[in-house]
């Protein structure tokens, strides 16, 4: 090979090496999220991998703490300091609230170019916008009202998945009598509230849920049905083990995996933990909608983009937004996370029986008007109002407060918060 030939090859190689570096300079994101459990980390890792494969630079900013309360505190501090992350795991009315503060960046050009309006359910599309412009991109649809179980543990008392709360209590009593912890639970306010809202749906039905937890209707909050909800919460308190207080949700899932408890009531991010531990639905673990009246409690994760300086970071936001809504990402991410795609039209064949049930039930709930937003997971009411629910529910769970007293306190707290 002559000298010119060698130079051409050398230049071509240098050029090839330069391509990622150039693209790298075009896209940097710092991503604040609370996905630190095994299943969660695996799922968010898929987004990181895809972003890096496009030549982007990913700066990971995880803030541990299920449900995201600690992450939201960290976010506030960063924004107040004038140094927001580029992309933040944010959802529901929180997006609107941050939008009103004037700190969110528009990704409307990406949404238009990629045709998001055609592939997003209208309810989700609305949540992702501020002032009619897209400022966030949804990654998934989680269902909150699931009960998970270890079939081998249920077999010890000859039980199957309960369809009503009375059946649940009867099975739990049998388990307790056999020396088995019926309910794996972590005593943290958001976990107490997660269980609470499934009981509200199961005993009251979707219309009651909407009146009480979304419209904050005083009569519903003070109703006999709400008294019954707290009665059931008291029963559930009797089914947890003595070490429940403060336990992280994923450690409660581990109790089911190890056969140390029978049931866990938790959204389908719990499935991410079972899968990350190599467990198979239907054989190693069971999933069923929480007992009682039908419905689908919706929780959708999304990433909101914050106003940041610098072309490189602004480019990074666009690349991230485009990747998040791509059918490939929506499939890969949700297979690991336990949720289902937010985007319409992603093939369902790779999803397991729990995932396919979620898809079917979502469709049925939409048709029957029994699709309701999660209060505990910040899809229904402002953070301040959610805080009032969490306080009363947790105080009741951890004391001998009567159901009547809890209902009285709840109605008064919500009235105060919404005055
Ligand atoms: C939820 C979030 C889920 C999940 C869970 C536990 O609020 O939407 O993605 O990971 O918290 O951390």
XYZ file of C-alpha atoms and ligand atoms in Angstrom:
431
model
C 0.000 0.000 0.000
C 1.361 3.395 -0.907
C 1.666 6.332 1.425
C -1.530 7.943 0.169
C -3.470 4.745 0.762
C -2.188 4.496 4.335
C -3.083 8.114 4.957
C -6.605 7.606 3.611
C -7.135 4.654 5.975
C -5.671 6.564 8.895
C -7.917 9.530 8.179
C -10.958 7.316 7.790
C -10.201 5.672 11.137
C -9.702 9.022 12.820
C -12.965 10.170 11.276
C -14.793 7.104 12.566
C -13.400 7.770 16.011
C -14.464 11.387 15.813
C -18.108 10.645 15.012
C -19.161 9.539 18.485
C -17.175 12.339 20.077
C -18.944 14.920 17.931
C -22.367 13.448 18.691
C -21.378 13.217 22.339
C -20.865 16.957 22.432
C -24.401 17.320 21.066
C -26.191 15.448 23.757
C -25.690 15.384 27.489
C -28.412 14.661 30.008
C -28.398 14.612 33.759
C -31.325 12.454 34.768
C -32.850 12.659 38.243
C -34.927 9.619 39.167
C -35.709 7.285 42.070
C -35.270 3.961 40.328
C -32.754 2.247 42.567
C -34.251 -1.197 43.310
C -33.083 -4.201 41.249
C -35.938 -4.115 38.714
C -36.054 -0.329 38.553
C -32.301 0.048 38.002
C -32.399 -2.546 35.254
C -35.231 -0.684 33.501
C -33.650 2.777 33.666
C -30.354 1.176 32.594
C -32.049 0.362 29.262
C -32.652 4.062 28.639
C -29.068 4.919 29.553
C -27.764 2.243 27.165
C -29.918 3.490 24.295
C -28.954 7.109 24.916
C -25.257 6.244 25.009
C -25.626 4.147 21.867
C -26.614 7.357 20.080
C -23.393 8.924 21.297
C -24.914 10.862 24.195
C -23.452 11.389 27.647
C -25.660 10.259 30.533
C -25.109 11.632 34.024
C -27.052 9.520 36.490
C -28.613 11.247 39.522
C -30.572 8.628 41.454
C -32.245 9.591 44.736
C -33.211 6.408 46.610
C -36.661 6.165 48.147
C -39.657 4.332 46.690
C -42.562 6.493 45.572
C -40.176 9.405 44.944
C -40.730 11.611 47.988
C -36.982 12.037 48.609
C -36.386 12.685 44.898
C -38.959 15.472 44.879
C -37.263 17.143 47.866
C -33.902 16.934 46.064
C -35.473 18.399 42.921
C -36.849 21.401 44.786
C -33.409 22.139 46.258
C -31.785 21.959 42.803
C -34.342 24.266 41.202
C -34.162 26.772 44.062
C -30.359 26.778 43.678
C -30.834 27.613 39.973
C -29.228 24.366 38.898
C -31.993 22.000 37.720
C -31.222 18.571 36.226
C -31.901 18.256 32.483
C -34.568 15.572 32.828
C -36.564 14.572 35.894
C -38.837 11.651 36.678
C -42.031 13.594 37.312
C -45.692 12.868 36.894
C -49.341 13.834 37.028
C -50.313 17.285 38.299
C -46.684 17.874 39.385
C -45.828 18.562 35.738
C -48.442 21.305 35.586
C -47.216 22.728 38.926
C -43.585 22.937 37.773
C -44.798 24.333 34.454
C -46.551 27.148 36.274
C -43.228 28.011 37.955
C -41.813 28.700 34.495
C -38.972 26.168 34.800
C -39.960 23.515 32.241
C -38.595 23.370 28.687
C -40.747 22.692 25.636
C -40.131 19.531 23.606
C -43.060 20.304 21.346
C -40.887 20.262 18.208
C -39.898 16.640 18.933
C -43.516 15.719 19.695
C -44.685 17.244 16.406
C -41.906 15.672 14.335
C -42.582 12.248 15.884
C -46.401 12.487 15.757
C -47.011 11.932 19.486
C -50.620 13.097 19.257
C -51.474 10.037 17.195
C -49.818 7.471 19.453
C -50.640 8.673 22.968
C -53.924 8.102 24.802
C -55.506 11.592 25.157
C -55.506 11.416 29.000
C -51.727 10.897 29.037
C -51.059 13.446 26.287
C -52.847 16.090 28.355
C -50.700 15.405 31.446
C -47.477 15.732 29.390
C -48.238 19.319 28.316
C -48.024 22.737 29.860
C -49.856 25.569 28.127
C -50.615 23.249 25.225
C -46.937 22.382 24.613
C -45.256 19.070 25.418
C -42.804 19.423 28.327
C -42.627 15.731 29.315
C -42.512 12.295 27.710
C -44.274 9.241 29.234
C -42.399 5.963 29.626
C -45.083 3.628 30.905
C -48.416 2.766 32.433
C -48.242 1.160 35.847
C -51.270 -0.388 37.490
C -51.348 0.186 41.240
C -54.115 -2.207 42.270
C -52.350 -5.555 42.151
C -51.938 -8.238 44.742
C -48.863 -10.481 44.384
C -48.565 -13.896 45.986
C -46.293 -16.862 46.455
C -48.333 -19.880 45.254
C -46.364 -22.383 47.349
C -47.213 -20.425 50.503
C -50.900 -20.195 49.548
C -50.914 -23.957 48.919
C -49.929 -24.541 52.558
C -53.412 -23.404 53.596
C -55.176 -24.584 50.422
C -55.954 -21.004 49.339
C -56.187 -19.291 45.973
C -56.167 -15.608 44.996
C -58.940 -13.760 46.875
C -61.672 -12.011 44.885
C -63.232 -10.019 47.719
C -61.777 -8.391 50.813
C -63.765 -10.871 52.955
C -62.046 -13.730 51.112
C -58.701 -11.984 51.591
C -59.348 -11.709 55.341
C -60.457 -15.346 55.619
C -57.261 -16.539 53.858
C -55.096 -14.190 55.907
C -56.627 -15.527 59.127
C -55.835 -19.098 58.036
C -52.242 -18.137 57.181
C -51.800 -16.386 60.495
C -53.128 -19.436 62.345
C -50.540 -21.523 60.444
C -47.757 -19.195 61.633
C -47.267 -17.538 58.227
C -47.114 -13.744 57.722
C -50.121 -13.010 55.482
C -49.035 -9.587 54.191
C -45.534 -8.391 53.309
C -45.618 -4.654 53.808
C -43.273 -1.763 54.302
C -44.539 0.790 56.798
C -43.793 3.985 54.878
C -46.538 6.566 54.293
C -46.627 6.103 50.512
C -46.914 2.327 50.888
C -49.730 2.677 53.445
C -51.481 5.016 50.987
C -50.941 2.543 48.134
C -52.833 -0.129 50.066
C -55.456 2.382 51.196
C -56.411 3.419 47.670
C -56.820 -0.181 46.553
C -59.226 -0.716 49.461
C -61.124 2.468 48.515
C -61.569 1.096 44.980
C -62.386 -2.442 46.117
C -65.027 -1.497 48.682
C -66.366 1.684 47.122
C -65.954 1.141 43.366
C -64.578 3.545 40.778
C -67.236 6.248 41.187
C -66.727 6.377 44.927
C -62.941 6.413 44.443
C -63.264 9.393 42.088
C -65.554 11.289 44.441
C -63.356 10.710 47.496
C -59.782 10.731 46.180
C -60.002 12.939 43.091
C -62.922 15.326 43.587
C -62.353 15.368 47.374
C -66.108 15.362 47.952
C -66.837 15.907 51.639
C -69.817 13.551 51.776
C -67.728 10.734 50.256
C -64.827 11.396 52.625
C -67.202 11.221 55.611
C -69.303 8.314 54.302
C -69.972 4.921 55.870
C -68.009 3.424 52.973
C -64.928 5.373 54.076
C -65.457 4.084 57.642
C -65.467 0.541 56.205
C -62.246 1.333 54.306
C -60.508 2.197 57.574
C -61.980 -0.936 59.196
C -60.287 -2.963 56.458
C -57.034 -1.026 56.954
C -57.165 -2.011 60.639
C -57.588 -5.659 59.625
C -54.598 -5.402 57.271
C -52.503 -3.930 60.095
C -53.105 -7.211 61.909
C -51.677 -9.196 58.987
C -48.204 -7.626 58.754
C -45.108 -8.903 60.578
C -43.647 -7.044 63.592
C -40.690 -5.681 61.557
C -42.825 -3.925 58.916
C -42.102 -0.371 60.005
C -39.923 1.608 57.553
C -39.220 -1.405 55.332
C -38.559 -0.615 51.658
C -41.167 -1.969 49.229
C -38.661 -4.127 47.333
C -37.652 -5.874 50.559
C -41.326 -6.694 51.071
C -41.303 -8.215 47.565
C -38.239 -10.254 48.556
C -40.291 -11.712 51.428
C -42.760 -13.073 48.848
C -39.933 -14.368 46.659
C -38.400 -16.206 49.633
C -41.738 -17.564 50.839
C -41.565 -15.588 54.091
C -45.014 -14.078 53.493
C -48.011 -14.833 51.268
C -49.226 -11.554 49.739
C -47.983 -8.106 48.817
C -50.292 -5.304 47.698
C -48.214 -3.148 45.370
C -48.145 -1.662 41.883
C -46.597 -3.695 39.089
C -43.111 -2.291 39.644
C -43.111 -5.270 42.082
C -43.159 -7.507 39.002
C -39.868 -5.883 37.978
C -38.372 -7.269 41.204
C -39.731 -10.794 40.667
C -38.383 -10.786 37.109
C -34.991 -9.379 38.120
C -34.771 -12.280 40.604
C -35.392 -14.710 37.716
C -38.933 -15.633 38.835
C -41.702 -16.633 36.434
C -45.319 -15.420 36.612
C -47.912 -18.147 37.087
C -45.429 -20.585 38.637
C -43.107 -18.717 41.025
C -45.472 -15.831 41.695
C -49.089 -14.920 41.023
C -50.666 -11.600 40.137
C -54.312 -10.586 40.434
C -56.206 -7.305 40.679
C -56.753 -6.316 44.307
C -60.020 -7.718 45.723
C -63.468 -6.203 45.340
C -65.030 -3.947 42.748
C -63.267 -3.735 39.381
C -61.192 -0.879 38.079
C -57.704 0.190 37.108
C -55.709 2.592 39.293
C -53.405 4.391 36.885
C -49.862 5.527 37.566
C -47.745 6.690 34.657
C -44.076 7.626 34.895
C -42.684 10.341 32.680
C -39.628 12.511 32.272
C -40.098 16.267 32.337
C -37.466 18.515 30.789
C -36.200 21.497 32.756
C -34.918 24.759 31.276
C -31.146 24.406 31.065
C -28.329 26.426 29.534
C -26.137 25.133 26.729
C -26.828 23.653 23.331
C -25.372 20.295 24.322
C -27.867 19.782 27.158
C -30.790 21.124 25.136
C -29.895 18.685 22.355
C -29.689 15.924 24.944
C -33.293 16.636 25.992
C -34.479 16.255 22.413
C -32.627 12.986 21.870
C -33.931 11.631 25.185
C -37.530 12.626 24.393
C -37.347 10.958 20.979
C -35.851 7.755 22.399
C -38.396 7.538 25.241
C -41.308 7.524 22.830
C -39.752 5.081 20.362
C -41.630 1.742 20.133
C -38.361 -0.136 20.747
C -37.648 1.650 24.032
C -41.268 1.386 25.185
C -41.075 -2.381 24.718
C -37.641 -3.030 26.243
C -38.112 -0.701 29.194
C -41.561 -1.943 30.149
C -40.579 -5.608 29.903
C -38.039 -4.882 32.668
C -40.099 -2.403 34.698
C -43.247 -4.515 35.101
C -45.427 -1.860 33.468
C -46.967 -1.650 29.988
C -46.164 0.838 27.206
C -47.633 4.333 27.340
C -47.506 4.440 23.563
C -50.336 2.841 21.574
C -49.485 0.068 19.120
C -46.418 -1.549 20.736
C -46.661 -5.339 20.061
C -47.966 -7.269 23.073
C -46.576 -10.736 22.334
C -43.399 -10.391 24.437
C -45.368 -9.331 27.543
C -46.154 -12.011 30.138
C -49.586 -12.980 31.451
C -49.631 -10.168 34.083
C -48.647 -7.587 31.453
C -51.275 -8.805 28.992
C -53.902 -8.787 31.740
C -52.951 -5.208 32.509
C -53.426 -4.281 28.830
C -56.820 -6.012 28.667
C -58.026 -4.565 31.966
C -56.916 -1.071 30.967
C -59.006 -1.327 27.830
C -62.000 -2.693 29.746
C -61.663 -0.026 32.459
C -61.497 2.743 29.860
C -64.698 1.432 28.237
C -66.493 0.988 31.579
C -65.270 4.326 32.985
C -63.525 2.567 35.880
C -60.060 3.928 35.081
C -58.982 6.147 38.004
C -55.755 8.058 38.747
C -53.565 7.056 41.687
C -53.705 9.374 44.686
C -50.715 7.715 46.391
C -48.586 8.015 43.247
C -49.322 11.651 42.538
C -51.634 11.272 39.587
C -54.817 12.590 41.203
C -54.334 15.574 43.487
C -51.651 18.180 44.266
C -48.770 17.094 46.509
C -50.087 19.126 49.447
C -53.444 17.322 49.383
C -51.786 13.940 48.923
C -49.691 14.750 52.003
C -52.863 15.128 54.090
C -54.122 11.700 52.968
C -50.767 10.103 53.760
C -50.629 11.654 57.245
C -54.051 10.426 58.324
C -53.757 6.984 56.717
C -50.338 6.373 58.302
C -51.339 7.691 61.705
C -54.392 5.445 61.715
C -52.322 2.434 60.608
C -49.797 2.933 63.391
C -52.140 3.691 66.302
C -55.398 2.486 67.767
C -57.362 5.335 66.183
C -60.951 4.280 65.424
C -62.286 4.338 61.878
C -64.800 7.062 62.843
C -62.003 9.234 64.171
C -59.885 8.634 61.055
C -62.745 9.648 58.769
C -63.385 12.798 60.821
C -59.703 13.756 60.722
C -59.408 13.019 57.029
C -62.392 15.188 56.075
C -61.109 18.050 58.260
C -57.546 17.816 56.867
C -58.719 17.808 53.254
C -61.081 20.728 53.910
C -58.150 22.687 55.381
C -55.815 21.830 52.515
C -58.295 22.847 49.823
C -59.639 26.036 51.456
C -43.763 4.853 41.852
C -43.225 4.925 40.464
C -42.822 3.590 40.003
C -42.094 2.782 41.049
C -42.459 3.079 42.494
C -41.513 2.590 43.572
O -44.229 6.089 42.278
O -44.213 5.420 39.602
O -42.123 3.688 38.801
O -40.825 2.532 40.765
O -42.759 4.406 42.723
O -40.333 3.286 43.594
